[in-house]
Amino acid sequence: MRLRIWPVLALLLLINSCKTNVPAGSKQTVDPYRSQVDSVLALMTLDEKIGQMTIFTTDWESTGPTIREGYQNDIRNGNCGALFNSHTVAFTRKLQEIAVKESRLGIPLLFGYDVIHGYKTIFPIPLGESCSWDLAAIEQSAAIAAAESAAAGLHWTFAPMVDISREPRWGRVMEGAGEDPYLGSLIARARVHGFQGDNFNGTDKILACIKHFAGYGAPIAGRDYNTVDMSMRMFRDVYLPPYEAGIAAGARTIMTSFNELDGVPSTGNKWLLNDVLRKENGFTGFVVTDYTSINEMVNHGFAADDKHAGELAANAGVDMDMQGAVFQRYLKESIAAGVVSEKTVDEAVRRILRIKFELGLFKDPFKYCNEAREKAEVFSQANLEASRAIARKSIVLLKNDNKTLPLTKGKSIALVGPLAADRENLIGAWSGAGEGDKCVSVYDAFRERAAKDGFRLTHAKGCAIQGDDTSGFSEAVSISRDADIIIAVVGESKEMSGEASSRAFITLPGVQEQMIKELVATGKPVVVVLMNGRPLTFPWIAEHAAAIVETWWTGSRGGLAIADILYGDYNPSAKLTMTFPRDIGQVPIFYSQKNTGRPYDPNTKWNSRYQDIVNSPQYPFGFGLSYTTFTYDSLKVSGKQYTFKDTIVASVKITNTGSVKGEEIVQLYVRDLVGSVTRPVKELKGFEKVMLAPGESKNVIFKLTSNDLAFHTADMTFKAEPGTFWIMAGPDSERLQKREIRLIE
Ligand code: NOJ
């Protein structure tokens, strides 16, 4: 008969529960819940401990290959301490009841889910949001996602993904913040804070999970899951900072990555999980693996079999096995053989139980199960409005010849393209429990405006996203001939980006570009509205379209936000956070390159260039247009020479010289001219987003310290080196003014 000691345990915890309101994620070296955690640990069998180190997917949804069924018995038997892909109050309550009422110790379950850019109310994809450079808006988007998830029974999101990536072929760039470590770190912090807030005292915050630790965004050739191989300096200067920023912001969990780094898979990488994560960065939360990544160490050629893989993972510092069932099957055996110590297991279980205490689950396992709250919070009007607001901030205007945009009210419009009336794709990849059919499409939004404003609107799909069927072209061309302006909504389907969705060619799929050529041939101005999850290459369109608007996947209210932009009800302010190449042959291409010994010169042969294409991208990092114009006065720097203790003050006056109010993202870059190791030609070190009325000016001031000039030097210490630097400011990473300064000892 099952031993029912839940009441005993509850009593025990009550006695010990003197201290609770602990700030989320504070890097406390002393565990405030230690005595309570230990009192639970003391009651646990080894099997139950291993159970806490195990997470399974339920059979509701799948985010990877399903290798495991019968999870309800696992809960009952104390063989599983967390679940993912299960949500809603009704379902999580049912499972929590099994854990609390039917398992021997009644330890509450933790419910995780991939809430990447919204739970039900879907926000723009993270790459899109990053183009807003608006940290408050990004934090708010994560906070709303947390509030909806928490209202639907969830405790934990597997986000933010903070992997830096310079690889547009890699489908998961849509989930990150782009190519730059400085901006990526600030966004990591904003998102962690949005999800977790200051503490878990209320019921609207969930655990964040920094992922994928580490280096997952740099797979060779952009192929998902592929080998990662980079110098330690590159790792520490570029790829590691956003994870560190997320940890410093208090993220309570972290996920290992699928890839290897310098020959060692992350899930078995003791240096990464123990030294870098816990010792250097003081991480006190728990480490979960990615989906079956323990088992995959066998394929990597790092472990002989699953049992060996489990030993490597446990000894490296993994606390929780996601979906692999390796700990469940073999850890006890490995402990008996003395290959893994019970102390290691106890430490992992302590870390997991501590988080359950921090969340308040031992006090009330059903804290997140309130149907009334779920009904009020999920898909609330306020959440949908917030989604529309940040969607507008994420849309980048790439081209606007002859002031084609904003659209003149009253003009007739031909709305064409496979994504014009599409709702399903607006939610984009990794859209949680999002419901595409509830989105507002571009066509929906334009129909609403046409009904109100009385202009003529026609619509034709023209072609599908993929495939070679051109039979719809004639209708698209025919309605276009009769219109004043053509809006072509084209791009990728949501399945073309995200996990396991690398592409070797990043052009517009199918016959979409061919259709645009026919539309341009009508002689009518063509506005190309792009929906996609990665930078694409479209040189012909870049040359011939009258206007180009990069909207990414904008979420639940995407169509409305796009119409707001196209009509000028919102003046576009976003700027790219990933470089757009002209051609796939230039990849990897990013703004922060090195100068090389033979810097680019298009007029001579013997330098670092291609024979068949220029080096420059189609659109550089930091680029984006507005419906107004901004001028930059001369950049001023407070001095010529600075010591390590001084503050370098750079300032530049910006004026709105156009006729509408608008926001400009003023960017500051630095270059260290001579180093003990070579330095990139530019590195972003500051930015400010300023709203200016027509004719209005603002002096934007940046303050730098020697720490902002630091890097991993020849001996791998992180410091600035004395010497000459350029301080550069401008509207994007290419159009920069520079001033020279010296840093002296
Ligand atoms: C695999 C993905 O790499 C990871 O990001 C995700 O959180 C898990 N599957 C769970 O769905």
PDB file of C-alpha atoms in Angstrom, residues 145-413:
ATOM      1  CA  ALA A 145       3.632  36.095 -21.719  1.00  0.00           C
ATOM      2  CA  ALA A 146       4.458  35.178 -18.110  1.00  0.00           C
ATOM      3  CA  ALA A 147       1.141  36.438 -16.780  1.00  0.00           C
ATOM      4  CA  GLU A 148      -0.841  34.458 -19.358  1.00  0.00           C
ATOM      5  CA  SER A 149       1.237  31.315 -18.828  1.00  0.00           C
ATOM      6  CA  ALA A 150       1.029  31.549 -15.060  1.00  0.00           C
ATOM      7  CA  ALA A 151      -2.724  31.985 -15.360  1.00  0.00           C
ATOM      8  CA  ALA A 152      -2.830  28.807 -17.437  1.00  0.00           C
ATOM      9  CA  GLY A 153      -1.095  26.654 -14.841  1.00  0.00           C
ATOM     10  CA  LEU A 154       2.496  27.049 -16.027  1.00  0.00           C
ATOM     11  CA  HIS A 155       5.491  27.674 -13.788  1.00  0.00           C
ATOM     12  CA  TRP A 156       8.358  27.746 -16.174  1.00  0.00           C
ATOM     13  CA  THR A 157       9.202  28.881 -19.686  1.00  0.00           C
ATOM     14  CA  PHE A 158      12.081  27.533 -21.742  1.00  0.00           C
ATOM     15  CA  ALA A 159      13.068  31.070 -22.694  1.00  0.00           C
ATOM     16  CA  PRO A 160      14.757  33.392 -23.358  1.00  0.00           C
ATOM     17  CA  MET A 161      16.951  31.929 -26.052  1.00  0.00           C
ATOM     18  CA  VAL A 162      19.982  34.196 -25.861  1.00  0.00           C
ATOM     19  CA  ASP A 163      22.154  32.481 -28.469  1.00  0.00           C
ATOM     20  CA  ILE A 164      24.055  35.035 -30.529  1.00  0.00           C
ATOM     21  CA  SER A 165      23.888  34.107 -34.184  1.00  0.00           C
ATOM     22  CA  ARG A 166      25.492  35.381 -37.334  1.00  0.00           C
ATOM     23  CA  GLU A 167      24.014  32.575 -39.372  1.00  0.00           C
ATOM     24  CA  PRO A 168      20.822  33.372 -41.295  1.00  0.00           C
ATOM     25  CA  ARG A 169      20.735  29.811 -42.614  1.00  0.00           C
ATOM     26  CA  TRP A 170      20.122  28.639 -39.053  1.00  0.00           C
ATOM     27  CA  GLY A 171      16.348  28.545 -38.521  1.00  0.00           C
ATOM     28  CA  ARG A 172      16.567  29.418 -34.867  1.00  0.00           C
ATOM     29  CA  VAL A 173      17.787  32.959 -35.418  1.00  0.00           C
ATOM     30  CA  MET A 174      14.093  33.870 -35.196  1.00  0.00           C
ATOM     31  CA  GLU A 175      14.177  32.982 -31.512  1.00  0.00           C
ATOM     32  CA  GLY A 176      17.116  35.181 -30.556  1.00  0.00           C
ATOM     33  CA  ALA A 177      18.112  38.819 -30.456  1.00  0.00           C
ATOM     34  CA  GLY A 178      20.409  38.820 -33.460  1.00  0.00           C
ATOM     35  CA  GLU A 179      24.135  39.062 -33.959  1.00  0.00           C
ATOM     36  CA  ASP A 180      25.395  41.491 -31.346  1.00  0.00           C
ATOM     37  CA  PRO A 181      26.535  40.575 -27.810  1.00  0.00           C
ATOM     38  CA  TYR A 182      25.996  44.034 -26.316  1.00  0.00           C
ATOM     39  CA  LEU A 183      22.394  44.391 -27.463  1.00  0.00           C
ATOM     40  CA  GLY A 184      21.830  40.649 -26.932  1.00  0.00           C
ATOM     41  CA  SER A 185      22.899  40.960 -23.297  1.00  0.00           C
ATOM     42  CA  LEU A 186      20.571  43.864 -22.594  1.00  0.00           C
ATOM     43  CA  ILE A 187      17.689  42.002 -24.196  1.00  0.00           C
ATOM     44  CA  ALA A 188      18.515  38.831 -22.238  1.00  0.00           C
ATOM     45  CA  ARG A 189      18.293  40.839 -19.035  1.00  0.00           C
ATOM     46  CA  ALA A 190      15.013  42.497 -20.046  1.00  0.00           C
ATOM     47  CA  ARG A 191      13.384  39.199 -20.944  1.00  0.00           C
ATOM     48  CA  VAL A 192      14.520  37.395 -17.794  1.00  0.00           C
ATOM     49  CA  HIS A 193      13.192  40.253 -15.751  1.00  0.00           C
ATOM     50  CA  GLY A 194       9.931  40.279 -17.680  1.00  0.00           C
ATOM     51  CA  PHE A 195       9.340  36.572 -17.061  1.00  0.00           C
ATOM     52  CA  GLN A 196      10.473  36.438 -13.454  1.00  0.00           C
ATOM     53  CA  GLY A 197       9.952  39.938 -12.047  1.00  0.00           C
ATOM     54  CA  ASP A 198      11.454  40.625  -8.626  1.00  0.00           C
ATOM     55  CA  ASN A 199      10.043  37.609  -6.850  1.00  0.00           C
ATOM     56  CA  PHE A 200       7.490  34.867  -7.136  1.00  0.00           C
ATOM     57  CA  ASN A 201       5.268  36.146  -4.344  1.00  0.00           C
ATOM     58  CA  GLY A 202       2.417  36.826  -6.733  1.00  0.00           C
ATOM     59  CA  THR A 203       0.897  34.533  -9.325  1.00  0.00           C
ATOM     60  CA  ASP A 204       1.910  36.268 -12.536  1.00  0.00           C
ATOM     61  CA  LYS A 205       5.598  35.374 -12.822  1.00  0.00           C
ATOM     62  CA  ILE A 206       7.263  32.230 -14.080  1.00  0.00           C
ATOM     63  CA  LEU A 207      10.763  30.811 -14.080  1.00  0.00           C
ATOM     64  CA  ALA A 208      12.975  31.844 -16.969  1.00  0.00           C
ATOM     65  CA  CYS A 209      15.387  29.412 -18.590  1.00  0.00           C
ATOM     66  CA  ILE A 210      18.443  30.792 -20.336  1.00  0.00           C
ATOM     67  CA  LYS A 211      19.209  28.666 -23.363  1.00  0.00           C
ATOM     68  CA  HIS A 212      20.995  27.022 -25.065  1.00  0.00           C
ATOM     69  CA  PHE A 213      24.151  26.875 -23.011  1.00  0.00           C
ATOM     70  CA  ALA A 214      26.383  27.344 -24.896  1.00  0.00           C
ATOM     71  CA  GLY A 215      27.282  28.491 -28.366  1.00  0.00           C
ATOM     72  CA  TYR A 216      24.307  26.834 -30.080  1.00  0.00           C
ATOM     73  CA  GLY A 217      23.893  29.797 -32.466  1.00  0.00           C
ATOM     74  CA  ALA A 218      27.107  29.080 -34.326  1.00  0.00           C
ATOM     75  CA  PRO A 219      26.583  25.685 -35.988  1.00  0.00           C
ATOM     76  CA  ILE A 220      28.970  25.021 -38.845  1.00  0.00           C
ATOM     77  CA  ALA A 221      27.295  25.898 -42.171  1.00  0.00           C
ATOM     78  CA  GLY A 222      24.164  27.047 -40.347  1.00  0.00           C
ATOM     79  CA  ARG A 223      22.824  23.496 -40.065  1.00  0.00           C
ATOM     80  CA  ASP A 224      20.852  23.007 -36.861  1.00  0.00           C
ATOM     81  CA  TYR A 225      22.468  20.712 -34.269  1.00  0.00           C
ATOM     82  CA  ASN A 226      25.760  20.818 -36.146  1.00  0.00           C
ATOM     83  CA  THR A 227      29.198  21.043 -34.533  1.00  0.00           C
ATOM     84  CA  VAL A 228      30.291  24.339 -33.006  1.00  0.00           C
ATOM     85  CA  ASP A 229      33.975  25.127 -33.089  1.00  0.00           C
ATOM     86  CA  MET A 230      35.299  28.537 -32.141  1.00  0.00           C
ATOM     87  CA  SER A 231      38.202  30.102 -30.341  1.00  0.00           C
ATOM     88  CA  MET A 232      37.938  30.599 -26.598  1.00  0.00           C
ATOM     89  CA  ARG A 233      38.320  34.329 -27.165  1.00  0.00           C
ATOM     90  CA  MET A 234      35.416  34.416 -29.604  1.00  0.00           C
ATOM     91  CA  PHE A 235      33.383  32.382 -27.132  1.00  0.00           C
ATOM     92  CA  ARG A 236      34.087  34.682 -24.216  1.00  0.00           C
ATOM     93  CA  ASP A 237      33.913  37.995 -26.078  1.00  0.00           C
ATOM     94  CA  VAL A 238      30.892  37.341 -28.271  1.00  0.00           C
ATOM     95  CA  TYR A 239      28.865  34.241 -27.420  1.00  0.00           C
ATOM     96  CA  LEU A 240      29.060  33.975 -23.625  1.00  0.00           C
ATOM     97  CA  PRO A 241      28.027  37.537 -22.557  1.00  0.00           C
ATOM     98  CA  PRO A 242      24.242  37.201 -23.114  1.00  0.00           C
ATOM     99  CA  TYR A 243      24.099  33.984 -21.044  1.00  0.00           C
ATOM    100  CA  GLU A 244      26.049  35.776 -18.319  1.00  0.00           C
ATOM    101  CA  ALA A 245      23.707  38.748 -18.498  1.00  0.00           C
ATOM    102  CA  GLY A 246      20.708  36.436 -18.130  1.00  0.00           C
ATOM    103  CA  ILE A 247      22.285  34.713 -15.148  1.00  0.00           C
ATOM    104  CA  ALA A 248      23.187  38.044 -13.563  1.00  0.00           C
ATOM    105  CA  ALA A 249      19.580  39.128 -14.079  1.00  0.00           C
ATOM    106  CA  GLY A 250      18.629  36.174 -11.908  1.00  0.00           C
ATOM    107  CA  ALA A 251      17.437  33.467 -14.323  1.00  0.00           C
ATOM    108  CA  ARG A 252      16.687  30.498 -12.097  1.00  0.00           C
ATOM    109  CA  THR A 253      17.219  27.788 -14.691  1.00  0.00           C
ATOM    110  CA  ILE A 254      19.453  27.192 -17.679  1.00  0.00           C
ATOM    111  CA  MET A 255      19.252  24.674 -20.515  1.00  0.00           C
ATOM    112  CA  THR A 256      22.252  22.893 -21.982  1.00  0.00           C
ATOM    113  CA  SER A 257      22.646  23.028 -25.743  1.00  0.00           C
ATOM    114  CA  PHE A 258      22.635  20.177 -28.242  1.00  0.00           C
ATOM    115  CA  ASN A 259      25.985  21.113 -29.729  1.00  0.00           C
ATOM    116  CA  GLU A 260      29.513  20.289 -28.807  1.00  0.00           C
ATOM    117  CA  LEU A 261      32.021  22.998 -28.057  1.00  0.00           C
ATOM    118  CA  ASP A 262      35.664  22.256 -28.708  1.00  0.00           C
ATOM    119  CA  GLY A 263      34.822  18.574 -28.924  1.00  0.00           C
ATOM    120  CA  VAL A 264      32.774  18.317 -25.742  1.00  0.00           C
ATOM    121  CA  PRO A 265      28.951  18.197 -25.903  1.00  0.00           C
ATOM    122  CA  SER A 266      27.510  20.855 -23.591  1.00  0.00           C
ATOM    123  CA  THR A 267      25.429  18.324 -21.702  1.00  0.00           C
ATOM    124  CA  GLY A 268      28.570  16.532 -20.572  1.00  0.00           C
ATOM    125  CA  ASN A 269      30.763  19.593 -20.261  1.00  0.00           C
ATOM    126  CA  LYS A 270      31.968  19.938 -16.686  1.00  0.00           C
ATOM    127  CA  TRP A 271      34.014  23.013 -17.438  1.00  0.00           C
ATOM    128  CA  LEU A 272      30.963  24.773 -18.860  1.00  0.00           C
ATOM    129  CA  LEU A 273      28.437  23.729 -16.220  1.00  0.00           C
ATOM    130  CA  ASN A 274      30.628  23.725 -13.176  1.00  0.00           C
ATOM    131  CA  ASP A 275      33.427  26.204 -13.762  1.00  0.00           C
ATOM    132  CA  VAL A 276      31.895  28.794 -16.077  1.00  0.00           C
ATOM    133  CA  LEU A 277      28.281  28.600 -14.966  1.00  0.00           C
ATOM    134  CA  ARG A 278      28.445  27.953 -11.259  1.00  0.00           C
ATOM    135  CA  LYS A 279      31.897  29.050 -10.148  1.00  0.00           C
ATOM    136  CA  GLU A 280      32.521  32.041 -12.396  1.00  0.00           C
ATOM    137  CA  ASN A 281      28.958  33.247 -12.695  1.00  0.00           C
ATOM    138  CA  GLY A 282      27.583  32.188  -9.312  1.00  0.00           C
ATOM    139  CA  PHE A 283      24.528  30.471 -10.797  1.00  0.00           C
ATOM    140  CA  THR A 284      22.417  28.958  -8.003  1.00  0.00           C
ATOM    141  CA  GLY A 285      19.469  27.655 -10.023  1.00  0.00           C
ATOM    142  CA  PHE A 286      19.231  24.276 -11.744  1.00  0.00           C
ATOM    143  CA  VAL A 287      20.445  22.988 -15.087  1.00  0.00           C
ATOM    144  CA  VAL A 288      18.038  21.137 -17.373  1.00  0.00           C
ATOM    145  CA  THR A 289      19.217  19.388 -20.510  1.00  0.00           C
ATOM    146  CA  ASP A 290      17.743  20.012 -23.908  1.00  0.00           C
ATOM    147  CA  TYR A 291      15.418  17.349 -25.283  1.00  0.00           C
ATOM    148  CA  THR A 292      17.240  13.973 -25.093  1.00  0.00           C
ATOM    149  CA  SER A 293      20.598  15.683 -25.236  1.00  0.00           C
ATOM    150  CA  ILE A 294      22.038  13.239 -22.693  1.00  0.00           C
ATOM    151  CA  ASN A 295      21.205  10.305 -24.984  1.00  0.00           C
ATOM    152  CA  GLU A 296      22.603  12.203 -27.974  1.00  0.00           C
ATOM    153  CA  MET A 297      26.067  12.180 -26.458  1.00  0.00           C
ATOM    154  CA  VAL A 298      26.246   8.613 -27.758  1.00  0.00           C
ATOM    155  CA  ASN A 299      25.758   9.817 -31.338  1.00  0.00           C
ATOM    156  CA  HIS A 300      28.250  12.598 -30.718  1.00  0.00           C
ATOM    157  CA  GLY A 301      30.799   9.887 -30.003  1.00  0.00           C
ATOM    158  CA  PHE A 302      31.365  11.165 -26.478  1.00  0.00           C
ATOM    159  CA  ALA A 303      29.578   8.417 -24.540  1.00  0.00           C
ATOM    160  CA  ALA A 304      29.661   4.689 -25.153  1.00  0.00           C
ATOM    161  CA  ASP A 305      25.996   4.160 -24.301  1.00  0.00           C
ATOM    162  CA  ASP A 306      23.085   5.858 -22.520  1.00  0.00           C
ATOM    163  CA  LYS A 307      24.291   4.815 -19.085  1.00  0.00           C
ATOM    164  CA  HIS A 308      27.713   6.261 -19.710  1.00  0.00           C
ATOM    165  CA  ALA A 309      26.074   9.428 -21.091  1.00  0.00           C
ATOM    166  CA  GLY A 310      24.025   9.790 -17.909  1.00  0.00           C
ATOM    167  CA  GLU A 311      27.160   9.489 -15.801  1.00  0.00           C
ATOM    168  CA  LEU A 312      28.937  12.136 -17.836  1.00  0.00           C
ATOM    169  CA  ALA A 313      25.943  14.469 -17.562  1.00  0.00           C
ATOM    170  CA  ALA A 314      25.426  14.022 -13.815  1.00  0.00           C
ATOM    171  CA  ASN A 315      29.109  14.439 -13.073  1.00  0.00           C
ATOM    172  CA  ALA A 316      29.314  17.487 -15.334  1.00  0.00           C
ATOM    173  CA  GLY A 317      26.589  19.228 -13.340  1.00  0.00           C
ATOM    174  CA  VAL A 318      23.303  18.461 -15.087  1.00  0.00           C
ATOM    175  CA  ASP A 319      20.412  18.508 -12.617  1.00  0.00           C
ATOM    176  CA  MET A 320      17.454  17.484 -14.760  1.00  0.00           C
ATOM    177  CA  ASP A 321      17.195  15.081 -17.696  1.00  0.00           C
ATOM    178  CA  MET A 322      14.694  16.274 -20.299  1.00  0.00           C
ATOM    179  CA  GLN A 323      12.830  13.433 -21.954  1.00  0.00           C
ATOM    180  CA  GLY A 324      15.817  11.111 -22.193  1.00  0.00           C
ATOM    181  CA  ALA A 325      14.844   8.853 -19.241  1.00  0.00           C
ATOM    182  CA  VAL A 326      18.539   8.162 -18.820  1.00  0.00           C
ATOM    183  CA  PHE A 327      18.743   9.188 -15.171  1.00  0.00           C
ATOM    184  CA  GLN A 328      15.570   7.234 -14.537  1.00  0.00           C
ATOM    185  CA  ARG A 329      16.926   4.080 -16.127  1.00  0.00           C
ATOM    186  CA  TYR A 330      20.568   4.104 -15.093  1.00  0.00           C
ATOM    187  CA  LEU A 331      21.519   6.586 -12.408  1.00  0.00           C
ATOM    188  CA  LYS A 332      20.827   4.222  -9.515  1.00  0.00           C
ATOM    189  CA  GLU A 333      23.103   1.643 -11.094  1.00  0.00           C
ATOM    190  CA  SER A 334      25.821   4.235 -11.645  1.00  0.00           C
ATOM    191  CA  ILE A 335      25.588   5.272  -7.998  1.00  0.00           C
ATOM    192  CA  ALA A 336      25.807   1.664  -6.849  1.00  0.00           C
ATOM    193  CA  ALA A 337      28.917   1.272  -8.995  1.00  0.00           C
ATOM    194  CA  GLY A 338      30.396   4.411  -7.435  1.00  0.00           C
ATOM    195  CA  VAL A 339      30.677   6.239 -10.760  1.00  0.00           C
ATOM    196  CA  VAL A 340      28.255   8.943  -9.636  1.00  0.00           C
ATOM    197  CA  SER A 341      28.089   9.843  -5.958  1.00  0.00           C
ATOM    198  CA  GLU A 342      24.849  10.173  -4.034  1.00  0.00           C
ATOM    199  CA  LYS A 343      26.182  13.533  -2.907  1.00  0.00           C
ATOM    200  CA  THR A 344      26.075  14.717  -6.533  1.00  0.00           C
ATOM    201  CA  VAL A 345      22.469  13.562  -6.771  1.00  0.00           C
ATOM    202  CA  ASP A 346      21.579  15.245  -3.472  1.00  0.00           C
ATOM    203  CA  GLU A 347      23.013  18.532  -4.679  1.00  0.00           C
ATOM    204  CA  ALA A 348      21.002  18.365  -7.911  1.00  0.00           C
ATOM    205  CA  VAL A 349      17.803  17.539  -6.022  1.00  0.00           C
ATOM    206  CA  ARG A 350      18.441  20.339  -3.535  1.00  0.00           C
ATOM    207  CA  ARG A 351      18.713  22.829  -6.396  1.00  0.00           C
ATOM    208  CA  ILE A 352      15.433  21.631  -7.908  1.00  0.00           C
ATOM    209  CA  LEU A 353      13.545  21.564  -4.597  1.00  0.00           C
ATOM    210  CA  ARG A 354      14.837  25.016  -3.756  1.00  0.00           C
ATOM    211  CA  ILE A 355      13.235  26.382  -6.907  1.00  0.00           C
ATOM    212  CA  LYS A 356       9.949  24.702  -6.018  1.00  0.00           C
ATOM    213  CA  PHE A 357      10.151  26.425  -2.647  1.00  0.00           C
ATOM    214  CA  GLU A 358      11.005  29.763  -4.259  1.00  0.00           C
ATOM    215  CA  LEU A 359       7.927  29.472  -6.425  1.00  0.00           C
ATOM    216  CA  GLY A 360       5.808  28.786  -3.349  1.00  0.00           C
ATOM    217  CA  LEU A 361       4.639  25.406  -4.601  1.00  0.00           C
ATOM    218  CA  PHE A 362       5.178  23.640  -1.293  1.00  0.00           C
ATOM    219  CA  LYS A 363       2.902  26.161   0.363  1.00  0.00           C
ATOM    220  CA  ASP A 364       0.291  25.875  -2.356  1.00  0.00           C
ATOM    221  CA  PRO A 365       0.848  23.399  -5.188  1.00  0.00           C
ATOM    222  CA  PHE A 366      -2.253  24.797  -6.907  1.00  0.00           C
ATOM    223  CA  LYS A 367      -1.104  28.395  -6.693  1.00  0.00           C
ATOM    224  CA  TYR A 368      -1.178  28.654 -10.488  1.00  0.00           C
ATOM    225  CA  CYS A 369      -4.505  26.880 -10.894  1.00  0.00           C
ATOM    226  CA  ASN A 370      -7.247  29.462 -10.921  1.00  0.00           C
ATOM    227  CA  GLU A 371      -9.822  29.181 -13.692  1.00  0.00           C
ATOM    228  CA  ALA A 372     -11.198  32.681 -13.163  1.00  0.00           C
ATOM    229  CA  ARG A 373      -7.745  34.198 -13.536  1.00  0.00           C
ATOM    230  CA  GLU A 374      -7.067  32.074 -16.596  1.00  0.00           C
ATOM    231  CA  LYS A 375     -10.263  33.281 -18.241  1.00  0.00           C
ATOM    232  CA  ALA A 376      -9.571  36.924 -17.482  1.00  0.00           C
ATOM    233  CA  GLU A 377      -5.887  36.975 -18.381  1.00  0.00           C
ATOM    234  CA  VAL A 378      -5.536  34.814 -21.479  1.00  0.00           C
ATOM    235  CA  PHE A 379      -6.263  36.723 -24.694  1.00  0.00           C
ATOM    236  CA  SER A 380      -7.302  39.792 -22.716  1.00  0.00           C
ATOM    237  CA  GLN A 381      -7.948  42.948 -24.694  1.00  0.00           C
ATOM    238  CA  ALA A 382      -5.039  44.662 -22.943  1.00  0.00           C
ATOM    239  CA  ASN A 383      -2.660  41.849 -23.897  1.00  0.00           C
ATOM    240  CA  LEU A 384      -3.779  41.939 -27.519  1.00  0.00           C
ATOM    241  CA  GLU A 385      -3.322  45.712 -27.635  1.00  0.00           C
ATOM    242  CA  ALA A 386       0.185  45.353 -26.164  1.00  0.00           C
ATOM    243  CA  SER A 387       0.989  42.788 -28.844  1.00  0.00           C
ATOM    244  CA  ARG A 388      -0.096  45.226 -31.556  1.00  0.00           C
ATOM    245  CA  ALA A 389       1.954  48.004 -29.964  1.00  0.00           C
ATOM    246  CA  ILE A 390       5.208  46.055 -29.883  1.00  0.00           C
ATOM    247  CA  ALA A 391       4.559  44.645 -33.355  1.00  0.00           C
ATOM    248  CA  ARG A 392       4.572  48.208 -34.682  1.00  0.00           C
ATOM    249  CA  LYS A 393       7.845  48.855 -32.898  1.00  0.00           C
ATOM    250  CA  SER A 394       9.417  45.747 -34.466  1.00  0.00           C
ATOM    251  CA  ILE A 395       8.691  46.482 -38.136  1.00  0.00           C
ATOM    252  CA  VAL A 396      11.684  47.729 -40.131  1.00  0.00           C
ATOM    253  CA  LEU A 397      11.280  50.005 -43.142  1.00  0.00           C
ATOM    254  CA  LEU A 398      14.045  48.938 -45.535  1.00  0.00           C
ATOM    255  CA  LYS A 399      13.267  50.999 -48.598  1.00  0.00           C
ATOM    256  CA  ASN A 400      10.928  53.859 -49.424  1.00  0.00           C
ATOM    257  CA  ASP A 401      11.523  55.442 -52.830  1.00  0.00           C
ATOM    258  CA  ASN A 402       9.716  58.651 -53.682  1.00  0.00           C
ATOM    259  CA  LYS A 403       7.842  58.582 -50.396  1.00  0.00           C
ATOM    260  CA  THR A 404       5.744  55.636 -51.604  1.00  0.00           C
ATOM    261  CA  LEU A 405       4.847  55.116 -47.971  1.00  0.00           C
ATOM    262  CA  PRO A 406       2.895  56.065 -45.995  1.00  0.00           C
ATOM    263  CA  LEU A 407      -0.038  55.203 -48.232  1.00  0.00           C
ATOM    264  CA  THR A 408      -2.205  58.073 -49.336  1.00  0.00           C
ATOM    265  CA  LYS A 409      -5.701  57.659 -47.958  1.00  0.00           C
ATOM    266  CA  GLY A 410      -8.330  57.000 -50.581  1.00  0.00           C
ATOM    267  CA  LYS A 411      -6.021  55.414 -53.190  1.00  0.00           C
ATOM    268  CA  SER A 412      -7.102  52.036 -54.524  1.00  0.00           C
ATOM    269  CA  ILE A 413      -5.048  49.056 -53.444  1.00  0.00           C
TER     270      ILE A 413
END
